[in-house]
Short mmCIF file of C-alpha atoms in Angstrom, two decimals:
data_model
loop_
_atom_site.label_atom_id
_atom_site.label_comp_id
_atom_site.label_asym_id
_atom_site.label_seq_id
_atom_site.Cartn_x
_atom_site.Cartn_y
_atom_site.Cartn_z
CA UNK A 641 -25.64 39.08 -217.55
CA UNK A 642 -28.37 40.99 -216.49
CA UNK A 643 -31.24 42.83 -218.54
CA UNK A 644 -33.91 46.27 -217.11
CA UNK A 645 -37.10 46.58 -218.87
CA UNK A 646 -39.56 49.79 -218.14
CA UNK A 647 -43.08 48.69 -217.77
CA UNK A 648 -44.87 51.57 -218.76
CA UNK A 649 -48.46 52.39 -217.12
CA UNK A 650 -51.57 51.80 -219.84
CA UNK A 651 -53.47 54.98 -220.49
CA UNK A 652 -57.23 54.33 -221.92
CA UNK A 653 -57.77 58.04 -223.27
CA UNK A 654 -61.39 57.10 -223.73
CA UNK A 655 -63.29 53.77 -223.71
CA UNK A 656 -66.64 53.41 -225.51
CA UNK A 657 -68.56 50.41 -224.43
CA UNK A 658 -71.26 48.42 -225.88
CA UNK A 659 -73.71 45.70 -224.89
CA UNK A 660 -72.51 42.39 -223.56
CA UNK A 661 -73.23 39.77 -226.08
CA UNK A 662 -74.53 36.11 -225.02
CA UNK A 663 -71.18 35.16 -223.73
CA UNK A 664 -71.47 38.53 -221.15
CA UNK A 665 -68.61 39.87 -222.61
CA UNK A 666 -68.47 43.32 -223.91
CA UNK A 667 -67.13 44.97 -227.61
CA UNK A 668 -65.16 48.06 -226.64
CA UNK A 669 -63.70 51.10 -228.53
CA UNK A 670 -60.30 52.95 -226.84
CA UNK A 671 -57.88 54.33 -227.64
CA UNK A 672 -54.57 53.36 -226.22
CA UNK A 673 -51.09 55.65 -224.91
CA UNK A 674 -48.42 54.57 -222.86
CA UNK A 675 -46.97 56.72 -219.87
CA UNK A 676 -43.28 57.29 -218.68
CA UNK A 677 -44.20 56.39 -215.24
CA UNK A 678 -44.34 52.70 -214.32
CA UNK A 679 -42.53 49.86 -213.04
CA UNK A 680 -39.20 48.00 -213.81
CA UNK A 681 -37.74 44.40 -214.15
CA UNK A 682 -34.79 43.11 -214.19
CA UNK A 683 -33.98 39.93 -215.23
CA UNK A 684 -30.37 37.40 -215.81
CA UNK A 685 -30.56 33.84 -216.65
CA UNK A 686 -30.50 30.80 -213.90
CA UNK A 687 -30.68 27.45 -213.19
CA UNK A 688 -34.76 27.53 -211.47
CA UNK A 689 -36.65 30.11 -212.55
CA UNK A 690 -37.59 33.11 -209.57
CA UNK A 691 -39.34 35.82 -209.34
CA UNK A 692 -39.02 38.67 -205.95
CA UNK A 693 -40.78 41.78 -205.75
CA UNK A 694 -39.87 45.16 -204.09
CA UNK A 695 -40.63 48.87 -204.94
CA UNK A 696 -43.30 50.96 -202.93
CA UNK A 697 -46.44 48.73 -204.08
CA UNK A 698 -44.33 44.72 -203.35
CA UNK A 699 -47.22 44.05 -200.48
CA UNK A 700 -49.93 44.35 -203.67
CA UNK A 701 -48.37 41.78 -205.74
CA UNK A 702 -50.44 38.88 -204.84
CA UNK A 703 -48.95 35.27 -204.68
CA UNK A 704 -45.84 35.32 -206.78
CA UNK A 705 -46.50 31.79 -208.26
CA UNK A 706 -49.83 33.23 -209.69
CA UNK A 707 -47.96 36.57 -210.70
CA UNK A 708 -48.53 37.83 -214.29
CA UNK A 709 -44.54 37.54 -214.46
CA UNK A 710 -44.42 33.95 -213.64
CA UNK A 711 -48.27 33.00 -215.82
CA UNK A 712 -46.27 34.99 -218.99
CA UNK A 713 -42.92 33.15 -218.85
CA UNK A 714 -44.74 29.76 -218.27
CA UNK A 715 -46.86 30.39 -221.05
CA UNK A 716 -43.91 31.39 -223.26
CA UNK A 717 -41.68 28.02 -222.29
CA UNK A 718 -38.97 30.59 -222.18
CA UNK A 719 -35.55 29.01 -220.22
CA UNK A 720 -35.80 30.02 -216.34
CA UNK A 721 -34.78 33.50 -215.01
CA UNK A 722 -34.16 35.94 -212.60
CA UNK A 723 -36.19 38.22 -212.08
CA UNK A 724 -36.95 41.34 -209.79
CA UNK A 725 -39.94 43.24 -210.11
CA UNK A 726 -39.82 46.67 -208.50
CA UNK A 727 -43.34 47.79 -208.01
CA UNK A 728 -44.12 51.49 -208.40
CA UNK A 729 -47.72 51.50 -209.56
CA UNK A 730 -50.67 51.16 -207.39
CA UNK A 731 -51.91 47.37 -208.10
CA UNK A 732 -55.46 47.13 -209.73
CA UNK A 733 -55.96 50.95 -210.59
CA UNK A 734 -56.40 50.70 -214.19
CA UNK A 735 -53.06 51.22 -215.43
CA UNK A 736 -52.58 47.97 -216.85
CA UNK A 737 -49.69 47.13 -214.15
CA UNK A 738 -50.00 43.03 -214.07
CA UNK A 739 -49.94 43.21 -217.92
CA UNK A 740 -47.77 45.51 -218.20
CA UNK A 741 -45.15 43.56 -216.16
CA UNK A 742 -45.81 40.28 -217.82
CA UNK A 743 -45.02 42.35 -221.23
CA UNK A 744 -41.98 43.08 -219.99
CA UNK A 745 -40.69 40.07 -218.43
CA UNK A 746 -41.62 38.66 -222.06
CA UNK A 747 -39.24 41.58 -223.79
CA UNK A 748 -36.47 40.47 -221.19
CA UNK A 749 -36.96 36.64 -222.18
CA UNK A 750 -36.37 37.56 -226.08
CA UNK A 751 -33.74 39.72 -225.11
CA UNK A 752 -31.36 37.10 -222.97
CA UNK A 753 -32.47 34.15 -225.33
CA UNK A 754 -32.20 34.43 -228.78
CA UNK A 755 -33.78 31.02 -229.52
CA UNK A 756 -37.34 32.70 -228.31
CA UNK A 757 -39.69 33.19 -231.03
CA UNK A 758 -41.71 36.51 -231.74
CA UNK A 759 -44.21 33.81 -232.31
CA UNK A 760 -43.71 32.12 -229.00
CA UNK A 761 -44.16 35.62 -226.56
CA UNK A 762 -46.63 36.98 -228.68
CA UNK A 763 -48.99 34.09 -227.86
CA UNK A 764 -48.21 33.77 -224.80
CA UNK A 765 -49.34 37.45 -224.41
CA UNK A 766 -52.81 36.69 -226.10
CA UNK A 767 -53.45 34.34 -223.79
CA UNK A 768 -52.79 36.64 -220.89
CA UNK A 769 -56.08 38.46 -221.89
CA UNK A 770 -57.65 41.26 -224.21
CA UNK A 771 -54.59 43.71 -223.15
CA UNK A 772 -51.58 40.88 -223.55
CA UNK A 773 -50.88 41.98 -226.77
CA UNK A 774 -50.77 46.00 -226.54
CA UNK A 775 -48.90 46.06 -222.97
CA UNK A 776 -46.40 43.28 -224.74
CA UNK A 777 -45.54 46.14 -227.66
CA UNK A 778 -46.23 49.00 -225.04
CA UNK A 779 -47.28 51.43 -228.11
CA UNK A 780 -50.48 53.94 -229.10
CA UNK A 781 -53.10 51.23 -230.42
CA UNK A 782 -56.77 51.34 -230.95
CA UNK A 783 -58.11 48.39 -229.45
CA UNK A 784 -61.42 47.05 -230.93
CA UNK A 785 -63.06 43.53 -230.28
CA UNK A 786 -63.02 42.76 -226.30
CA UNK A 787 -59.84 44.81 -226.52
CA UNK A 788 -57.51 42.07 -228.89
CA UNK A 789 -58.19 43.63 -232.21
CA UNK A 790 -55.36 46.41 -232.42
CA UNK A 791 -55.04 48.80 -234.95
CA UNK A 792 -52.53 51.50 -235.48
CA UNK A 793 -53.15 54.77 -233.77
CA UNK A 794 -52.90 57.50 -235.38
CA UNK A 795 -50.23 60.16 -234.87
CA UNK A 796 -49.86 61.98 -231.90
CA UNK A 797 -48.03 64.50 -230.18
CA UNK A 798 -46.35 63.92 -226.90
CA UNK A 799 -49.35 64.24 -223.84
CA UNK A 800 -48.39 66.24 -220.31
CA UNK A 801 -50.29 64.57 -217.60
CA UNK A 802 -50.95 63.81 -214.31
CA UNK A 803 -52.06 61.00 -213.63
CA UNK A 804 -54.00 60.84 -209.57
CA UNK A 805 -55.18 57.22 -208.20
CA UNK A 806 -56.88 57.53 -204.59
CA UNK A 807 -56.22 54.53 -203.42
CA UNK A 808 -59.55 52.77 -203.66
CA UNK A 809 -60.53 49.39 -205.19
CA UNK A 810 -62.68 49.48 -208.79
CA UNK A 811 -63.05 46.04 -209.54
CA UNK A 812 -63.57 45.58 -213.01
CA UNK A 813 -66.11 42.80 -212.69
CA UNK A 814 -68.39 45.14 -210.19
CA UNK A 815 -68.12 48.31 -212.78
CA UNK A 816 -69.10 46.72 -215.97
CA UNK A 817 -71.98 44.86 -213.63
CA UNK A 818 -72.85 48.14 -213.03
CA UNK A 819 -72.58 49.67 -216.04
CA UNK A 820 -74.90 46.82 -217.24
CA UNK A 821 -77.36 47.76 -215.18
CA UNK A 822 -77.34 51.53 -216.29
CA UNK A 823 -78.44 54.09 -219.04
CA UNK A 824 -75.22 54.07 -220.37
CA UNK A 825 -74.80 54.80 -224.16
CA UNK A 826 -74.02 50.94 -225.10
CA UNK A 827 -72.26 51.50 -228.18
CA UNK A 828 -68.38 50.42 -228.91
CA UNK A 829 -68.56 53.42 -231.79
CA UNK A 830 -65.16 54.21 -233.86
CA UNK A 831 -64.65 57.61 -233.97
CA UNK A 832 -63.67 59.34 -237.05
CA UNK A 833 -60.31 59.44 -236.17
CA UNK A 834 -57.40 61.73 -238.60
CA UNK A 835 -54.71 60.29 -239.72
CA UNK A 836 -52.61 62.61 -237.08
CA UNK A 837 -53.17 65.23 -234.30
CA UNK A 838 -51.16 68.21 -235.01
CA UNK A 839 -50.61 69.46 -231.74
CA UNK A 840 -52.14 68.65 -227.67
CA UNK A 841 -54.85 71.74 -228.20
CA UNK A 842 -56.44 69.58 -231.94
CA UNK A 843 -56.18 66.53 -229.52
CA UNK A 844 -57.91 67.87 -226.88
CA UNK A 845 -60.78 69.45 -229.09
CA UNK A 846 -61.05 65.47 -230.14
CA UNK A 847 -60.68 63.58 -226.75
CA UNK A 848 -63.72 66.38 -225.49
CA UNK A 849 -66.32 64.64 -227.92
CA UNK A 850 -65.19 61.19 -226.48
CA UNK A 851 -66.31 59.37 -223.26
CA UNK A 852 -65.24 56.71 -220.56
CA UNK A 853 -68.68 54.97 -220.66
CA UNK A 854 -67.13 53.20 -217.45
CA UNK A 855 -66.80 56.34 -215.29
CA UNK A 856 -70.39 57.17 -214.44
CA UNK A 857 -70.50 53.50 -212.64
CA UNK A 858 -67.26 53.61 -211.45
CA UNK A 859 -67.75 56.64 -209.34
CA UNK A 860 -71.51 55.56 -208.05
CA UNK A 861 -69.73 52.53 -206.50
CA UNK A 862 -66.23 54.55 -205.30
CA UNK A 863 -67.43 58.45 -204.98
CA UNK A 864 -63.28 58.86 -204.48
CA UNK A 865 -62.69 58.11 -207.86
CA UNK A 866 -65.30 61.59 -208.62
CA UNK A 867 -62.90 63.23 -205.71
CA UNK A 868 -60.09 62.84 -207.71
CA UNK A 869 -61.30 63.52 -211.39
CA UNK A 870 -62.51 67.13 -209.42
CA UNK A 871 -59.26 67.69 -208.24
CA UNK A 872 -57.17 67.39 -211.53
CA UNK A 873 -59.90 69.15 -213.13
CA UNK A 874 -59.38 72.16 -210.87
CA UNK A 875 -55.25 72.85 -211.49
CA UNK A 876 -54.88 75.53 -213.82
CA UNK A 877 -53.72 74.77 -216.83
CA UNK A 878 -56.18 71.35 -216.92
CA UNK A 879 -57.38 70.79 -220.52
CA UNK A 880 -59.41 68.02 -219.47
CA UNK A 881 -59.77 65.09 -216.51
CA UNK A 882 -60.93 61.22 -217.25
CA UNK A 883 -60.72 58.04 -215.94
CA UNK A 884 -58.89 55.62 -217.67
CA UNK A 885 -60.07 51.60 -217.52
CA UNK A 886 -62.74 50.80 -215.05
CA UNK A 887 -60.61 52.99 -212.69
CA UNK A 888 -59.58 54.00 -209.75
CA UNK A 889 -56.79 56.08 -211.77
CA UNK A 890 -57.56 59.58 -213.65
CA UNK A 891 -55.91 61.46 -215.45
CA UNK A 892 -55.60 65.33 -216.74
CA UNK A 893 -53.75 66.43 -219.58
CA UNK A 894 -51.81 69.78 -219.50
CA UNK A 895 -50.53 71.84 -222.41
CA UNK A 896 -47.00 71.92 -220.94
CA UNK A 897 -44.94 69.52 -218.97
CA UNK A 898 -44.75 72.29 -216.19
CA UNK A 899 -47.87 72.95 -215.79
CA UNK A 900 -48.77 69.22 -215.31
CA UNK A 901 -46.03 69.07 -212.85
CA UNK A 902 -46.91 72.22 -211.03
CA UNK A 903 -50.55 70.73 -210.89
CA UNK A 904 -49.34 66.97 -209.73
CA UNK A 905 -47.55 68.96 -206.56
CA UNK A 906 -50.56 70.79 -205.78
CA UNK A 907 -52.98 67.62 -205.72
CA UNK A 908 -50.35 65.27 -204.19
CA UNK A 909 -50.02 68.47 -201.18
CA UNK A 910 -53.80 68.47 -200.48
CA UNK A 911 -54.32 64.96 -200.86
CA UNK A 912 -50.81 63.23 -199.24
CA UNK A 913 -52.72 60.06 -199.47
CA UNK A 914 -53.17 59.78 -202.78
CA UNK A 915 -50.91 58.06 -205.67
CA UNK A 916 -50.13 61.33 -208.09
CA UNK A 917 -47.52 61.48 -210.74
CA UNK A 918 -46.99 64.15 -213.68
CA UNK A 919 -45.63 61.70 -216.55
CA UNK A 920 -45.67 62.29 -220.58
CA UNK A 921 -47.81 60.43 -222.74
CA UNK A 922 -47.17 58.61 -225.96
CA UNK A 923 -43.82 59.58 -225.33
CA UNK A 924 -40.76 56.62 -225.69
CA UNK A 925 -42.28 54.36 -222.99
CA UNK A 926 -40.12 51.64 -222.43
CA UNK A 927 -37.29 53.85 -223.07
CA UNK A 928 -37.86 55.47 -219.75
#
């Protein structure tokens, strides 16, 4: 028997960042969606556990013994599997991929073996890091803390967007080094958030008094990154363009699923290098 998870792509709609404390590590504030555009696993039970990789982004998978599949399942003790990991989003661009995946493969491991605890993936997915957790439930969350201390989001409609990567590295170590160094604003503020967004135009009105207080350094050290928030900016229809994570991936959100797909052909015309996709946020990710 075999088993297909979705591992949707991580959306930070904004990111508010304060100081590092003495440990260097930083408090943040963001706000969480999921995306209908990702990549999927499949999984079936075996003998030795395995792990192969295809899809348009296999080459970026790093080492698969030191893949966030195989780090998750060890951490889990789940019984050995299967698994095949096709790879459709750009490695390292912010989307939460790795995480994402591991998330997955963790769903798939409850899924073919009953005798897995919710206990036993959910720590496993802590220990992956400060996302584990939210790509494990792949669900709107407002992450607090370094990014472990979820809350519920609150309600919100369906987002159109396109979301652009150009296909340059943003290490996260180099932007928040960067960021360090800058005049950023250096607060993890909650905003006053409603209980629920009515409709994509209130939401919009919201996200415009938020910020990515990662973006500013982000684009001094990958001017691309600026390239493509300009881009998705310019489509008509564009209710507003951000980065999401440390980068290299923006997105813009659209009133209307046809106007984000009318803009994602336009960009991905002019710019046949880059990694574009229209998607829906905070739809039924791991439905897709």
């Amino acid at each position: 028997m075999s088993l297909t998870e979705f591992a949707p792509a991580k959306v930070n709609l904004f990111l508010h960042v304060g100081r590092p404390g003495a440990d260097g590590r930083h408090p943040v504030c963001s706000l969480v969606v999921f995306a209908n555009v990702g990549d999927t696993l499949e999984a079936e039970p075996t003998a030795v556990p395995a792990l192969a990789v295809d899809g348009p982004f296999a080459d970026q998978a790093g080492p698969l013994a030191d893949n966030l599949v195989t780090r998750a399942l060890a951490l889990a003790e789940t019984p050995p599997m299967r698994v095949l990991l096709c790879k459709d989003l750009p490695a390292a661009s912010g989307l939460g991929g790795g995480t994402a995946d591991a998330g997955a493969a963790l769903r798939l491991a409850a899924r073919l073996y009953p005798e897995v605890t919710t206990d036993q993936i959910e720590t496993a997915a802590r220990r992956l890091g400060a996302d584990g957790l939210m790509c494990l439930h792949a669900r709107p969350a407002l992450a607090e803390g370094e990014g472990e201390i979820l809350s519920a989001a609150p309600v919100m409609p369906v987002l159109p967007a396109v979301l652009i990567n150009p296909g340059v590295p943003s290490p996260t170590g180099a932007v928040y080094r960067a960021y360090d160094l800058s005049d950023g604003a250096f607060t993890a503020d909650r905003p006053d958030l409603p209980d629920r967004f009515m409709n994509v135009a209130q939401f919009v009105d919201f996200q415009r008094l938020q910020r990515n207080d990662l973006a500013a350094p982000a684009i001094d050290l990958a001017p691309e990154i600026g390239k493509a928030l300009a881009a998705v900016a310019a489509r008509g229809g564009c209710l507003l363009a951000r980065m999401s994570g440390s980068g290299a991936t923006v997105f813009g959100l659209f009133a209307t699923p046809a106007e984000a797909e009318r803009a994602a052909a336009a960009v991905a015309a002019e710019r046949p290098g880059w990694w574009v996709r229209s998607c829906l946020l905070n739809a039924d990710a791991t439905a897709a």
